[in-house]
Amino acid sequence: MKYDYKKVEAKWQKIWDEEKTFHAEIDHSKPKFYGLVEFPYPSAAGLHVGHPRSYTAMDTICRKKRLEGYNVLYPMGWDAFGLPTENFAMKNHIHPEIVTKNNVARFKSQLKSLGLSFDWDREINTTDPKYYKWTQWIFLQLYKHGLAYKKETNVNYCTGCKVVLANEEVVNGVCERCGSPVVHKVKSQWMLKITEYANKLIDGLEGLDYIERVATQQKNWIGRSYGAEVNFGTTTGDTLTVYTTRCDTLFGATYMVVSPEHKLVDEWIAQGKLKNVAEVQAYREAAARKSDFERTELNKEKTGVQLDGVMGINPVNEQEIPIFISDYVLATYGTGAIMAVPAHDTRDWEFAKKFGLPIIEVVQGKDPSNLEKEAFTDVATGTLVNSGFITGLSVKDAQAKMIAWLEESGKGCAKVNYKLRDWVFSRQRYWGEPIPMVYCEKCGWQPLPEDQLPLVLPDITDFEPGENGESPLARHTDWVNTTCPCCGGPAKRETDTMPQWAGSSWYFLRYMDPHNDKELASKEALEYWSPVDWYNGGMEHTTLHLLYSRFWHKFLYDIGVVTTPEPYAKRTSHGMILGLNPHSFVNLPENEQKALVEEYGSEEAAKKHLVEKYGEMADHPVVKMSKSLGNVVNPDDVVDEYGADTMRLYEMFIGDFEKAAPWNTSSIKGCKRFLDRIWALGDKIVDGEGYRPQLVALFHRTIKKVGEDIESLKANTAIAQLMTLVNALYDNGGATRDELRTLLILMNPLAPHITEEMWEQAGFEGQIAHTQWPVYEEAKCVESTVEIAVLVNGKVRARFNVDANIEAADAIAQAKAQEAVAAAIAGKTIAKEIYVPGKLVNLAVKG
RNA sequence: GCCGCUGUGGCGGAACAGGCAGACGCAAGGGACUUAAAAUCCCUCGGUGGCAACACCGUACCGGUUCGAUCCCGGUCAGCGGCACCA
């Protein structure tokens, strides 16, 4: 009988739903396992084939863990606030709440059609006031602990859309959507002091099971560097403090640079100390006007203006050196001022060359004359020269001695700096959590009392941002006008909302206790389920979502709300699912390829033509799926044509889980065939108990390999092993009931519907979901006889079968007795004999 | 520029921890069944030479260590990702 996947899959999905098969409750008698995948943003486009890669992998792990006796929490929800929904709402004149509701319904039915074992009783939605009440509550705690503050900052303002954009919406200095130039505007914004946690966020990575590229990317993003602050004097009697990681080169400082925004420049202008005020002001204005695009331009020529009238004084030798302003020094890092050592810093070297400044060598490399060509920056090999009391030391020793001297003399101190900036937390948008703050002329900013949470979004219909990029909420004065929680006088609500990252920064906590209206989650639930045992998600979330949520969690830990210092014990990441580029030469149908080659003379010319026609991307046969290329694969279509189990299997079989992989429609057929072959085994039951002797080792090996591979995100090789097993069963005329039983359990985490159906039809007890994972015996994994390859000088000359437990000497003797081997070694001296148990004999011969 | 990763058949990819390279699957070619197609089943499938047994070459490239290297070491080239004037 043919396998009717539509009927069978619908049947089991209904059973799982009705019986709440995957509902999790606290149960202290079992070990717990909390598996987490990133909850999706429910976009209007619906599910993408990329989503199920992560979901299926974790589903497979969770299903296997349940069979192994774990109490598994595998939840799902919706990260539903955000710009695309709001834009869709504006364009189509539908309230974002309705848009969200529709999109969520679509996503949910799509996910259910894949048979993912989520506990739907714990479903959450970040736009639900019952949920965002606690997002707002966490913000208030941050505020009360001095970690939320309001500050004038530069924001990105799109001149076309007349709205403020988030950093992520600015691509190459222009608006992601309309392509208009983005300029900077100063706006007062809520900020979160993530920098206060910079150290903890780096050090906390120690001892966590994060894949390395995630950990290093986070470290680089936080960008901790160890150095020193050095106080330079000036001829005006001021102190100009610089930050440097190379205090060993202090004797080589030949000038100083301050950022255009540096405060001392304002003071010197005000005090009339500068002789070239006009020139300096012009440079500062030009720098301020520069767009992001100009700032990020590669190979930019260094520019700058000397501050005429002031000189810096080097504390180590009292030498007077000039001071410049230049935009290659950033106002936001370190002290916004540097000492320049052109001999040993590439940027300083370029600047010095351009402005004709002296270059003094203080760290000697192999070839001092090379300093005319480039700076010498190698820290590992240099020795200090021309450097007073540190001459002759290695760089490392010189730094230690210099810091000691600076601290002793009060001219500086050791200092740690970070690249990480505070988190801009305001968005001038409607579809986000309202920031629960009130402004009173008399009392200043006041937090909303906690008993007034949630502060619900007003029901409005005009979502267009105001002129000057003000939040649409600002127009709704009946909502904006309120009373001051402090003095009771008239006050105004904050009209900015939170960024999309807010709701996702703590959602994994809510899953533990999703319906609690007293606290974000009960202590009992937090203690039982924390931490998340395994969190899988995209690499694109490494530096924002993952870091933000670790920050919030660490804060909640510090104030005693949560019970573990880190939210996620383990973090892995999947590669993207890509599509074939229909414009790439190699993906064209053969006849079109031929036609093009004929038309343009050669394959090269044809490819060149395609690049001219479609842009550089035509050179890449595999690209991101996109609507414009028409290579988007809809999971619904795949489920409809092949079934959910085939879809799941293909998602797992497609390739190395951590790497990007192209979706290949014809490869899906292989997975479908495999399931059909398993289905047909149901009619090929042979007599016999347990595993037949010739299959014992294969079964034990398969149980071992499938278990291990699923657990290490190598389901592709687990499936390959299961295919091998099924092929072997066919070679042996079918399966015994016990063999079928084991096969079905092993396949169940990967293909749950077909296996439950076969289980039921074969008359096995209950459901696979309630049975146990099979055990293997290491001793039974090996065959009793093995094939030994005989190599002579690394070349295979013969093979023979022997008992697996053969002694080395016997194996070597038998190897030499092989006809082809005897011929190959005849008349030669054997220099060495190696026996690798159960595998090979290698004879090294001479002469 | 800095940091990280990757290079294996026509394709996706295997190969424990230095031990027979190419598991498993796709595509392709040949055959069986069929009025025919689909489906299914069988065979071939890294390259070169040979009717064949077989021989030689082969894991981006050059070199090293080793009885033995896709794997370890040194160098070169190519591709991908992240950060990007962070002092």
PDB file of N, CA, C and O in Angstrom, chain A residues 205-230:
ATOM      1  N   LEU A 205      31.874  34.487  29.427  1.00  0.00           N
ATOM      2  CA  LEU A 205      31.963  33.503  28.336  1.00  0.00           C
ATOM      3  C   LEU A 205      32.797  32.294  28.745  1.00  0.00           C
ATOM      4  O   LEU A 205      32.610  31.199  28.247  1.00  0.00           O
ATOM      5  N   GLU A 206      33.705  32.539  29.669  1.00  0.00           N
ATOM      6  CA  GLU A 206      34.552  31.482  30.212  1.00  0.00           C
ATOM      7  C   GLU A 206      33.649  30.414  30.831  1.00  0.00           C
ATOM      8  O   GLU A 206      32.762  30.735  31.605  1.00  0.00           O
ATOM      9  N   GLY A 207      33.861  29.178  30.456  1.00  0.00           N
ATOM     10  CA  GLY A 207      33.085  28.111  31.089  1.00  0.00           C
ATOM     11  C   GLY A 207      31.733  27.857  30.444  1.00  0.00           C
ATOM     12  O   GLY A 207      31.009  26.964  30.856  1.00  0.00           O
ATOM     13  N   LEU A 208      31.362  28.657  29.424  1.00  0.00           N
ATOM     14  CA  LEU A 208      30.123  28.374  28.700  1.00  0.00           C
ATOM     15  C   LEU A 208      30.472  27.535  27.474  1.00  0.00           C
ATOM     16  O   LEU A 208      31.566  27.639  26.930  1.00  0.00           O
ATOM     17  N   ASP A 209      29.497  26.740  27.043  1.00  0.00           N
ATOM     18  CA  ASP A 209      29.714  25.893  25.885  1.00  0.00           C
ATOM     19  C   ASP A 209      29.174  26.595  24.633  1.00  0.00           C
ATOM     20  O   ASP A 209      28.158  26.209  24.083  1.00  0.00           O
ATOM     21  N   TYR A 210      29.847  27.666  24.245  1.00  0.00           N
ATOM     22  CA  TYR A 210      29.460  28.378  23.027  1.00  0.00           C
ATOM     23  C   TYR A 210      30.413  27.954  21.917  1.00  0.00           C
ATOM     24  O   TYR A 210      31.607  27.827  22.169  1.00  0.00           O
ATOM     25  N   ILE A 211      29.896  27.767  20.687  1.00  0.00           N
ATOM     26  CA  ILE A 211      30.836  27.476  19.611  1.00  0.00           C
ATOM     27  C   ILE A 211      31.786  28.662  19.490  1.00  0.00           C
ATOM     28  O   ILE A 211      31.419  29.803  19.728  1.00  0.00           O
ATOM     29  N   GLU A 212      33.012  28.347  19.085  1.00  0.00           N
ATOM     30  CA  GLU A 212      34.070  29.328  19.216  1.00  0.00           C
ATOM     31  C   GLU A 212      33.827  30.622  18.448  1.00  0.00           C
ATOM     32  O   GLU A 212      34.115  31.700  18.940  1.00  0.00           O
ATOM     33  N   ARG A 213      33.289  30.490  17.243  1.00  0.00           N
ATOM     34  CA  ARG A 213      33.148  31.725  16.463  1.00  0.00           C
ATOM     35  C   ARG A 213      32.166  32.688  17.120  1.00  0.00           C
ATOM     36  O   ARG A 213      32.275  33.892  16.966  1.00  0.00           O
ATOM     37  N   VAL A 214      31.200  32.162  17.874  1.00  0.00           N
ATOM     38  CA  VAL A 214      30.271  33.033  18.591  1.00  0.00           C
ATOM     39  C   VAL A 214      31.006  33.748  19.721  1.00  0.00           C
ATOM     40  O   VAL A 214      30.908  34.964  19.881  1.00  0.00           O
ATOM     41  N   ALA A 215      31.766  32.979  20.479  1.00  0.00           N
ATOM     42  CA  ALA A 215      32.485  33.568  21.605  1.00  0.00           C
ATOM     43  C   ALA A 215      33.487  34.621  21.121  1.00  0.00           C
ATOM     44  O   ALA A 215      33.551  35.718  21.685  1.00  0.00           O
ATOM     45  N   THR A 216      34.244  34.316  20.073  1.00  0.00           N
ATOM     46  CA  THR A 216      35.238  35.298  19.621  1.00  0.00           C
ATOM     47  C   THR A 216      34.564  36.530  19.025  1.00  0.00           C
ATOM     48  O   THR A 216      35.036  37.641  19.228  1.00  0.00           O
ATOM     49  N   GLN A 217      33.462  36.323  18.319  1.00  0.00           N
ATOM     50  CA  GLN A 217      32.782  37.497  17.758  1.00  0.00           C
ATOM     51  C   GLN A 217      32.279  38.415  18.867  1.00  0.00           C
ATOM     52  O   GLN A 217      32.337  39.637  18.743  1.00  0.00           O
ATOM     53  N   GLN A 218      31.781  37.816  19.943  1.00  0.00           N
ATOM     54  CA  GLN A 218      31.328  38.645  21.055  1.00  0.00           C
ATOM     55  C   GLN A 218      32.510  39.388  21.688  1.00  0.00           C
ATOM     56  O   GLN A 218      32.418  40.575  21.998  1.00  0.00           O
ATOM     57  N   LYS A 219      33.606  38.666  21.856  1.00  0.00           N
ATOM     58  CA  LYS A 219      34.789  39.300  22.448  1.00  0.00           C
ATOM     59  C   LYS A 219      35.273  40.468  21.592  1.00  0.00           C
ATOM     60  O   LYS A 219      35.587  41.538  22.109  1.00  0.00           O
ATOM     61  N   ASN A 220      35.336  40.238  20.287  1.00  0.00           N
ATOM     62  CA  ASN A 220      35.795  41.305  19.392  1.00  0.00           C
ATOM     63  C   ASN A 220      34.850  42.500  19.413  1.00  0.00           C
ATOM     64  O   ASN A 220      35.278  43.640  19.325  1.00  0.00           O
ATOM     65  N   TRP A 221      33.571  42.213  19.492  1.00  0.00           N
ATOM     66  CA  TRP A 221      32.568  43.273  19.498  1.00  0.00           C
ATOM     67  C   TRP A 221      32.709  44.129  20.757  1.00  0.00           C
ATOM     68  O   TRP A 221      32.647  45.346  20.701  1.00  0.00           O
ATOM     69  N   ILE A 222      32.901  43.463  21.875  1.00  0.00           N
ATOM     70  CA  ILE A 222      33.091  44.202  23.129  1.00  0.00           C
ATOM     71  C   ILE A 222      34.445  44.911  23.080  1.00  0.00           C
ATOM     72  O   ILE A 222      34.588  46.034  23.555  1.00  0.00           O
ATOM     73  N   GLY A 223      35.435  44.275  22.476  1.00  0.00           N
ATOM     74  CA  GLY A 223      36.706  44.917  22.184  1.00  0.00           C
ATOM     75  C   GLY A 223      37.454  45.450  23.398  1.00  0.00           C
ATOM     76  O   GLY A 223      37.777  46.629  23.484  1.00  0.00           O
ATOM     77  N   ARG A 224      37.751  44.556  24.319  1.00  0.00           N
ATOM     78  CA  ARG A 224      38.492  44.990  25.502  1.00  0.00           C
ATOM     79  C   ARG A 224      39.964  45.155  25.138  1.00  0.00           C
ATOM     80  O   ARG A 224      40.549  44.319  24.473  1.00  0.00           O
ATOM     81  N   SER A 225      40.558  46.265  25.557  1.00  0.00           N
ATOM     82  CA  SER A 225      42.002  46.410  25.347  1.00  0.00           C
ATOM     83  C   SER A 225      42.637  46.974  26.611  1.00  0.00           C
ATOM     84  O   SER A 225      42.055  47.797  27.308  1.00  0.00           O
ATOM     85  N   TYR A 226      43.840  46.480  26.895  1.00  0.00           N
ATOM     86  CA  TYR A 226      44.564  46.905  28.094  1.00  0.00           C
ATOM     87  C   TYR A 226      45.607  47.924  27.692  1.00  0.00           C
ATOM     88  O   TYR A 226      46.364  47.719  26.750  1.00  0.00           O
ATOM     89  N   GLY A 227      45.649  49.047  28.389  1.00  0.00           N
ATOM     90  CA  GLY A 227      46.630  50.074  28.056  1.00  0.00           C
ATOM     91  C   GLY A 227      46.817  51.011  29.231  1.00  0.00           C
ATOM     92  O   GLY A 227      46.726  50.600  30.385  1.00  0.00           O
ATOM     93  N   ALA A 228      47.063  52.273  28.893  1.00  0.00           N
ATOM     94  CA  ALA A 228      47.301  53.246  29.957  1.00  0.00           C
ATOM     95  C   ALA A 228      46.744  54.601  29.558  1.00  0.00           C
ATOM     96  O   ALA A 228      46.680  54.927  28.378  1.00  0.00           O
ATOM     97  N   GLU A 229      46.335  55.358  30.540  1.00  0.00           N
ATOM     98  CA  GLU A 229      46.031  56.768  30.302  1.00  0.00           C
ATOM     99  C   GLU A 229      47.258  57.563  30.706  1.00  0.00           C
ATOM    100  O   GLU A 229      47.858  57.299  31.754  1.00  0.00           O
ATOM    101  N   VAL A 230      47.642  58.506  29.850  1.00  0.00           N
ATOM    102  CA  VAL A 230      48.829  59.306  30.128  1.00  0.00           C
ATOM    103  C   VAL A 230      48.424  60.773  30.103  1.00  0.00           C
ATOM    104  O   VAL A 230      47.751  61.225  29.176  1.00  0.00           O
TER     105      VAL A 230
END
